[in-house]
Amino acid sequence: MVTPTPLSLIRERVRDCREPILDTEVLLDNHSLEPYCLGPFADLVRDPDGQLLREEIDVPIRAVVALGRGDELLGNRDTWRTIIDRGLHGNGWTHDVFDYFDGEIRDRYFPADGAKGILELYSVGGAVQCGNGNHRLAGAIGWIASTRPHDPVLRKARVYVGPVLPGIIASILALRSPGTEMACAAGFAGRGTETFLRVRRGREVKTYAVRDGVLEQRFDWRESAGSQRRPIDHEGAWHWWTLPDQVLNAWADAGWLDRQIRSLPVAPCAA
């Protein structure tokens, strides 16, 4: 009798599982021109003068929105389900991977031949991405979602927490409403390179610059602002990335991170 491989067991579980997270599209952690990448959205809210923290905390799998690189594991618009079904290879995985997925991860090495380093995650505003361990992370999300949906958490994973501009996420979420589309861009505009947020509701469009940690409304030619209607300098050369719902949802659901960070004696990370 042939013993099923760990990956075949995960795929069997995932195939029959209807948890919504498995059909969530996964982002790329980069600044590519692909529609779904995470880098520009992290830049929109990150505090460049803040301290990076490193902690081992519980991470809800719903908070994980991106993998760490655009390799063969991930194509544009892939979901966790398609990644597990077509992207994972499971080479060298032993059945100890299930203890790894269900236990505290901390600095444990993944039980597979050739696995390098420990699992490392990064969070900006509660949206989590993978720094190292793409394959094991995807496998863990599939296993956890399909076996313990009542407790969908990566236990004590190492997370590097990026600093966020105070109040910026709340200001962005306050502009969100049904039917609203948001996009961000970075470009040179008079005072140097700035970061911009564009909010579209039907034919109404408003543009904001992130200045001194707050949103400052700017006018461009799409806005009906009378004599103030004008293009933003060089705006036509910028690339605008649409803010996906999974990032906005992760920002709105960042309480899990805030509660743990406040309760821990965290120290700045020199990395």
Tab-separated table of C-alpha atoms in Angstrom:
chain	number	residue	atom	x	y	z
A	1	MET	CA	0.000	0.000	0.000
A	2	VAL	CA	1.376	3.382	-1.030
A	3	THR	CA	1.413	5.979	1.763
A	4	PRO	CA	-0.059	9.311	0.600
A	5	THR	CA	2.451	12.149	0.498
A	6	PRO	CA	1.915	15.177	2.754
A	7	LEU	CA	1.089	17.330	-0.264
A	8	SER	CA	-1.471	14.847	-1.586
A	9	LEU	CA	-3.171	14.857	1.822
A	10	ILE	CA	-3.261	18.660	1.854
A	11	ARG	CA	-4.666	18.765	-1.678
A	12	GLU	CA	-7.339	16.231	-0.783
A	13	ARG	CA	-8.423	18.335	2.181
A	14	VAL	CA	-8.372	21.569	0.209
A	15	ARG	CA	-10.332	20.046	-2.678
A	16	ASP	CA	-13.321	19.436	-0.404
A	17	CYS	CA	-12.984	22.641	1.643
A	18	ARG	CA	-15.186	25.651	0.951
A	19	GLU	CA	-13.497	28.140	3.286
A	20	PRO	CA	-13.529	31.529	1.466
A	21	ILE	CA	-9.860	32.254	2.145
A	22	LEU	CA	-8.819	29.462	-0.225
A	23	ASP	CA	-10.388	31.348	-3.138
A	24	THR	CA	-8.814	34.691	-2.218
A	25	GLU	CA	-6.405	36.061	-4.804
A	26	VAL	CA	-2.799	36.228	-3.600
A	27	LEU	CA	-0.613	39.266	-4.244
A	28	LEU	CA	3.028	39.540	-5.253
A	29	ASP	CA	5.418	41.278	-2.867
A	30	ASN	CA	6.943	43.644	-5.405
A	31	HIS	CA	6.368	46.805	-7.418
A	32	SER	CA	5.709	45.156	-10.776
A	33	LEU	CA	3.176	46.500	-13.249
A	34	GLU	CA	1.044	43.420	-12.586
A	35	PRO	CA	-2.364	44.471	-11.246
A	36	TYR	CA	-1.854	42.515	-8.036
A	37	CYS	CA	1.316	43.446	-6.187
A	38	LEU	CA	1.749	44.609	-2.603
A	39	GLY	CA	4.711	46.998	-2.634
A	40	PRO	CA	2.952	50.263	-3.567
A	41	PHE	CA	0.246	49.780	-0.933
A	42	ALA	CA	2.798	49.214	1.827
A	43	ASP	CA	4.631	52.353	0.681
A	44	LEU	CA	1.372	54.319	0.885
A	45	VAL	CA	1.056	53.841	4.655
A	46	ARG	CA	4.570	53.006	5.889
A	47	ASP	CA	6.345	55.483	8.186
A	48	PRO	CA	9.856	55.927	6.725
A	49	ASP	CA	11.178	57.218	10.054
A	50	GLY	CA	9.673	54.509	12.266
A	51	GLN	CA	11.324	51.445	13.787
A	52	LEU	CA	10.968	47.928	12.414
A	53	LEU	CA	9.935	45.455	15.129
A	54	ARG	CA	10.502	41.690	15.238
A	55	GLU	CA	8.211	39.436	17.254
A	56	GLU	CA	6.848	35.891	17.366
A	57	ILE	CA	3.081	36.266	17.376
A	58	ASP	CA	-0.097	34.480	16.320
A	59	VAL	CA	-1.076	35.386	12.749
A	60	PRO	CA	-4.610	34.776	11.419
A	61	ILE	CA	-4.293	33.189	7.995
A	62	ARG	CA	-6.872	35.699	6.687
A	63	ALA	CA	-4.256	38.439	7.237
A	64	VAL	CA	-1.768	36.870	4.793
A	65	VAL	CA	-2.234	38.641	1.462
A	66	ALA	CA	1.062	38.145	-0.407
A	67	LEU	CA	3.868	35.734	-1.129
A	68	GLY	CA	7.437	36.867	-1.290
A	69	ARG	CA	8.457	36.656	-4.903
A	70	GLY	CA	7.013	36.183	-8.372
A	71	ASP	CA	8.340	32.704	-9.153
A	72	GLU	CA	6.691	29.659	-10.703
A	73	LEU	CA	4.631	29.193	-7.549
A	74	LEU	CA	2.526	32.262	-8.200
A	75	GLY	CA	1.023	33.723	-11.328
A	76	ASN	CA	-1.053	36.866	-11.522
A	77	ARG	CA	-4.553	36.388	-10.057
A	78	ASP	CA	-3.749	32.988	-8.499
A	79	THR	CA	-5.638	31.953	-5.349
A	80	TRP	CA	-4.429	29.836	-2.429
A	81	ARG	CA	-6.430	26.967	-3.916
A	82	THR	CA	-4.772	27.153	-7.344
A	83	ILE	CA	-1.323	27.639	-5.799
A	84	ILE	CA	-1.752	24.501	-3.684
A	85	ASP	CA	-3.212	22.529	-6.582
A	86	ARG	CA	-0.759	23.539	-9.312
A	87	GLY	CA	2.153	25.424	-7.775
A	88	LEU	CA	3.381	23.489	-4.749
A	89	HIS	CA	5.815	20.634	-5.416
A	90	GLY	CA	6.106	19.214	-1.896
A	91	ASN	CA	9.568	17.836	-2.645
A	92	GLY	CA	11.165	16.291	0.427
A	93	TRP	CA	8.217	17.075	2.705
A	94	THR	CA	7.886	14.597	5.563
A	95	HIS	CA	4.744	13.901	7.569
A	96	ASP	CA	6.256	16.052	10.314
A	97	VAL	CA	5.043	19.074	8.326
A	98	PHE	CA	1.622	18.669	9.974
A	99	ASP	CA	3.107	19.085	13.452
A	100	TYR	CA	4.912	22.132	12.081
A	101	PHE	CA	1.693	23.633	10.697
A	102	ASP	CA	-0.293	23.001	13.887
A	103	GLY	CA	2.382	23.850	16.465
A	104	GLU	CA	4.270	26.975	17.417
A	105	ILE	CA	6.544	27.850	14.502
A	106	ARG	CA	8.986	30.309	16.085
A	107	ASP	CA	12.522	29.558	14.768
A	108	ARG	CA	11.831	25.938	13.835
A	109	TYR	CA	13.168	24.728	10.516
A	110	PHE	CA	10.701	23.239	8.078
A	111	PRO	CA	10.857	19.399	7.990
A	112	ALA	CA	11.721	19.001	4.329
A	113	ASP	CA	14.919	18.270	2.446
A	114	GLY	CA	16.383	21.444	1.009
A	115	ALA	CA	14.188	23.850	2.987
A	116	LYS	CA	16.186	26.986	3.775
A	117	GLY	CA	15.885	29.196	6.814
A	118	ILE	CA	12.877	29.772	9.015
A	119	LEU	CA	9.479	31.132	8.109
A	120	GLU	CA	9.622	34.932	8.080
A	121	LEU	CA	6.630	37.190	7.628
A	122	TYR	CA	6.322	40.963	7.251
A	123	SER	CA	3.355	43.097	8.211
A	124	VAL	CA	2.497	46.684	7.351
A	125	GLY	CA	-0.787	47.818	8.847
A	126	GLY	CA	-1.949	44.236	9.446
A	127	ALA	CA	-1.500	43.098	5.836
A	128	VAL	CA	0.985	40.217	6.009
A	129	GLN	CA	3.403	39.056	3.324
A	130	CYS	CA	5.966	36.266	3.170
A	131	GLY	CA	9.655	37.075	3.428
A	132	ASN	CA	10.925	33.474	3.441
A	133	GLY	CA	9.061	30.198	3.101
A	134	ASN	CA	6.546	30.635	0.264
A	135	HIS	CA	5.853	26.935	-0.206
A	136	ARG	CA	5.484	26.037	3.454
A	137	LEU	CA	3.269	29.091	4.031
A	138	ALA	CA	0.911	28.141	1.199
A	139	GLY	CA	0.822	24.570	2.472
A	140	ALA	CA	0.112	25.777	6.007
A	141	ILE	CA	-2.762	27.996	4.881
A	142	GLY	CA	-4.328	25.122	2.951
A	143	TRP	CA	-3.940	22.706	5.855
A	144	ILE	CA	-5.152	25.089	8.561
A	145	ALA	CA	-8.140	26.346	6.542
A	146	SER	CA	-9.278	22.802	5.781
A	147	THR	CA	-8.632	21.141	9.164
A	148	ARG	CA	-9.216	23.789	11.828
A	149	PRO	CA	-11.309	26.630	10.391
A	150	HIS	CA	-12.432	27.329	13.978
A	151	ASP	CA	-8.807	28.241	14.851
A	152	PRO	CA	-7.286	29.564	11.599
A	153	VAL	CA	-4.006	30.835	13.024
A	154	LEU	CA	-0.275	30.424	12.399
A	155	ARG	CA	0.967	30.024	15.944
A	156	LYS	CA	3.919	32.111	17.098
A	157	ALA	CA	5.323	32.880	13.656
A	158	ARG	CA	8.201	35.303	13.298
A	159	VAL	CA	6.849	38.612	12.042
A	160	TYR	CA	8.696	41.799	11.163
A	161	VAL	CA	6.256	44.623	11.834
A	162	GLY	CA	6.747	47.720	9.726
A	163	PRO	CA	5.914	51.152	11.183
A	164	VAL	CA	2.795	52.887	9.892
A	165	LEU	CA	2.062	56.609	9.684
A	166	PRO	CA	-0.282	57.407	12.606
A	167	GLY	CA	-3.865	57.730	11.443
A	168	ILE	CA	-3.164	57.192	7.730
A	169	ILE	CA	-4.977	53.871	7.449
A	170	ALA	CA	-8.025	55.194	9.320
A	171	SER	CA	-8.115	58.161	6.911
A	172	ILE	CA	-8.006	55.843	3.886
A	173	LEU	CA	-10.665	53.509	5.250
A	174	ALA	CA	-12.914	56.491	6.004
A	175	LEU	CA	-12.995	57.192	2.248
A	176	ARG	CA	-14.098	53.639	1.469
A	177	SER	CA	-17.729	52.933	0.615
A	178	PRO	CA	-19.636	50.473	-1.612
A	179	GLY	CA	-18.688	51.008	-5.237
A	180	THR	CA	-15.579	53.036	-4.425
A	181	GLU	CA	-12.367	52.268	-6.291
A	182	MET	CA	-9.013	53.318	-4.842
A	183	ALA	CA	-5.591	53.462	-6.457
A	184	CYS	CA	-2.186	54.780	-5.483
A	185	ALA	CA	0.865	56.079	-7.303
A	186	ALA	CA	4.218	57.652	-6.591
A	187	GLY	CA	5.546	60.448	-8.754
A	188	PHE	CA	7.397	63.737	-8.964
A	189	ALA	CA	5.059	66.645	-8.289
A	190	GLY	CA	6.617	70.013	-7.536
A	191	ARG	CA	7.995	69.255	-4.075
A	192	GLY	CA	9.755	66.091	-5.188
A	193	THR	CA	8.534	62.515	-5.244
A	194	GLU	CA	5.221	62.152	-3.463
A	195	THR	CA	2.721	59.357	-2.846
A	196	PHE	CA	-0.847	59.824	-4.036
A	197	LEU	CA	-4.207	58.179	-3.401
A	198	ARG	CA	-7.028	58.398	-5.945
A	199	VAL	CA	-10.623	57.707	-4.904
A	200	ARG	CA	-13.248	57.121	-7.599
A	201	ARG	CA	-17.008	56.935	-7.028
A	202	GLY	CA	-18.723	56.692	-10.387
A	203	ARG	CA	-17.736	59.878	-12.269
A	204	GLU	CA	-16.484	61.622	-9.140
A	205	VAL	CA	-12.724	61.379	-8.611
A	206	LYS	CA	-10.682	62.912	-5.820
A	207	THR	CA	-6.920	62.798	-5.480
A	208	TYR	CA	-4.934	63.080	-2.251
A	209	ALA	CA	-1.231	63.497	-1.584
A	210	VAL	CA	0.324	61.901	1.492
A	211	ARG	CA	2.060	64.844	3.149
A	212	ASP	CA	3.500	64.924	6.636
A	213	GLY	CA	1.663	61.700	7.404
A	214	VAL	CA	-1.816	62.924	6.413
A	215	LEU	CA	-3.977	62.952	3.287
A	216	GLU	CA	-4.057	66.362	1.601
A	217	GLN	CA	-6.590	66.734	-1.189
A	218	ARG	CA	-5.189	67.767	-4.555
A	219	PHE	CA	-7.048	68.797	-7.691
A	220	ASP	CA	-6.570	67.275	-11.110
A	221	TRP	CA	-8.311	67.506	-14.466
A	222	ARG	CA	-10.792	64.734	-13.581
A	223	GLU	CA	-12.283	66.778	-10.781
A	224	SER	CA	-15.035	69.371	-11.262
A	225	ALA	CA	-13.338	72.068	-9.199
A	226	GLY	CA	-14.023	75.112	-11.365
A	227	SER	CA	-11.012	77.367	-11.833
A	228	GLN	CA	-8.842	75.008	-9.778
A	229	ARG	CA	-9.220	72.199	-12.325
A	230	ARG	CA	-5.709	71.316	-13.559
A	231	PRO	CA	-3.505	68.256	-13.952
A	232	ILE	CA	-1.054	67.277	-11.250
A	233	ASP	CA	2.495	67.825	-12.515
A	234	HIS	CA	3.751	64.807	-14.517
A	235	GLU	CA	0.662	62.803	-13.490
A	236	GLY	CA	0.281	61.305	-16.955
A	237	ALA	CA	3.558	59.397	-16.623
A	238	TRP	CA	2.682	57.646	-13.370
A	239	HIS	CA	1.488	54.078	-12.945
A	240	TRP	CA	-1.599	53.690	-10.755
A	241	TRP	CA	-2.061	50.485	-8.752
A	242	THR	CA	-5.639	49.617	-7.782
A	243	LEU	CA	-5.979	48.912	-4.065
A	244	PRO	CA	-7.500	45.414	-3.785
A	245	ASP	CA	-10.153	44.550	-1.242
A	246	GLN	CA	-7.957	42.005	0.528
A	247	VAL	CA	-5.451	44.714	1.508
A	248	LEU	CA	-8.162	47.130	2.647
A	249	ASN	CA	-9.838	44.313	4.587
A	250	ALA	CA	-6.534	43.396	6.253
A	251	TRP	CA	-5.966	47.017	7.281
A	252	ALA	CA	-9.489	47.226	8.681
A	253	ASP	CA	-8.954	43.977	10.602
A	254	ALA	CA	-5.578	44.798	12.164
A	255	GLY	CA	-6.797	44.552	15.740
A	256	TRP	CA	-5.184	41.097	16.100
A	257	LEU	CA	-1.786	42.711	15.517
A	258	ASP	CA	-2.348	45.807	17.647
A	259	ARG	CA	-3.467	43.766	20.647
A	260	GLN	CA	-0.421	41.498	20.557
A	261	ILE	CA	2.112	44.250	19.941
A	262	ARG	CA	0.739	46.299	22.846
A	263	SER	CA	0.974	43.306	25.193
A	264	LEU	CA	4.557	42.334	24.350
A	265	PRO	CA	7.849	43.914	25.448
A	266	VAL	CA	8.807	44.539	21.850
A	267	ALA	CA	12.174	45.954	20.888
A	268	PRO	CA	13.268	47.615	17.631
A	269	CYS	CA	14.857	45.320	15.078
A	270	ALA	CA	18.231	46.358	13.711
A	271	ALA	CA	17.732	44.402	10.485
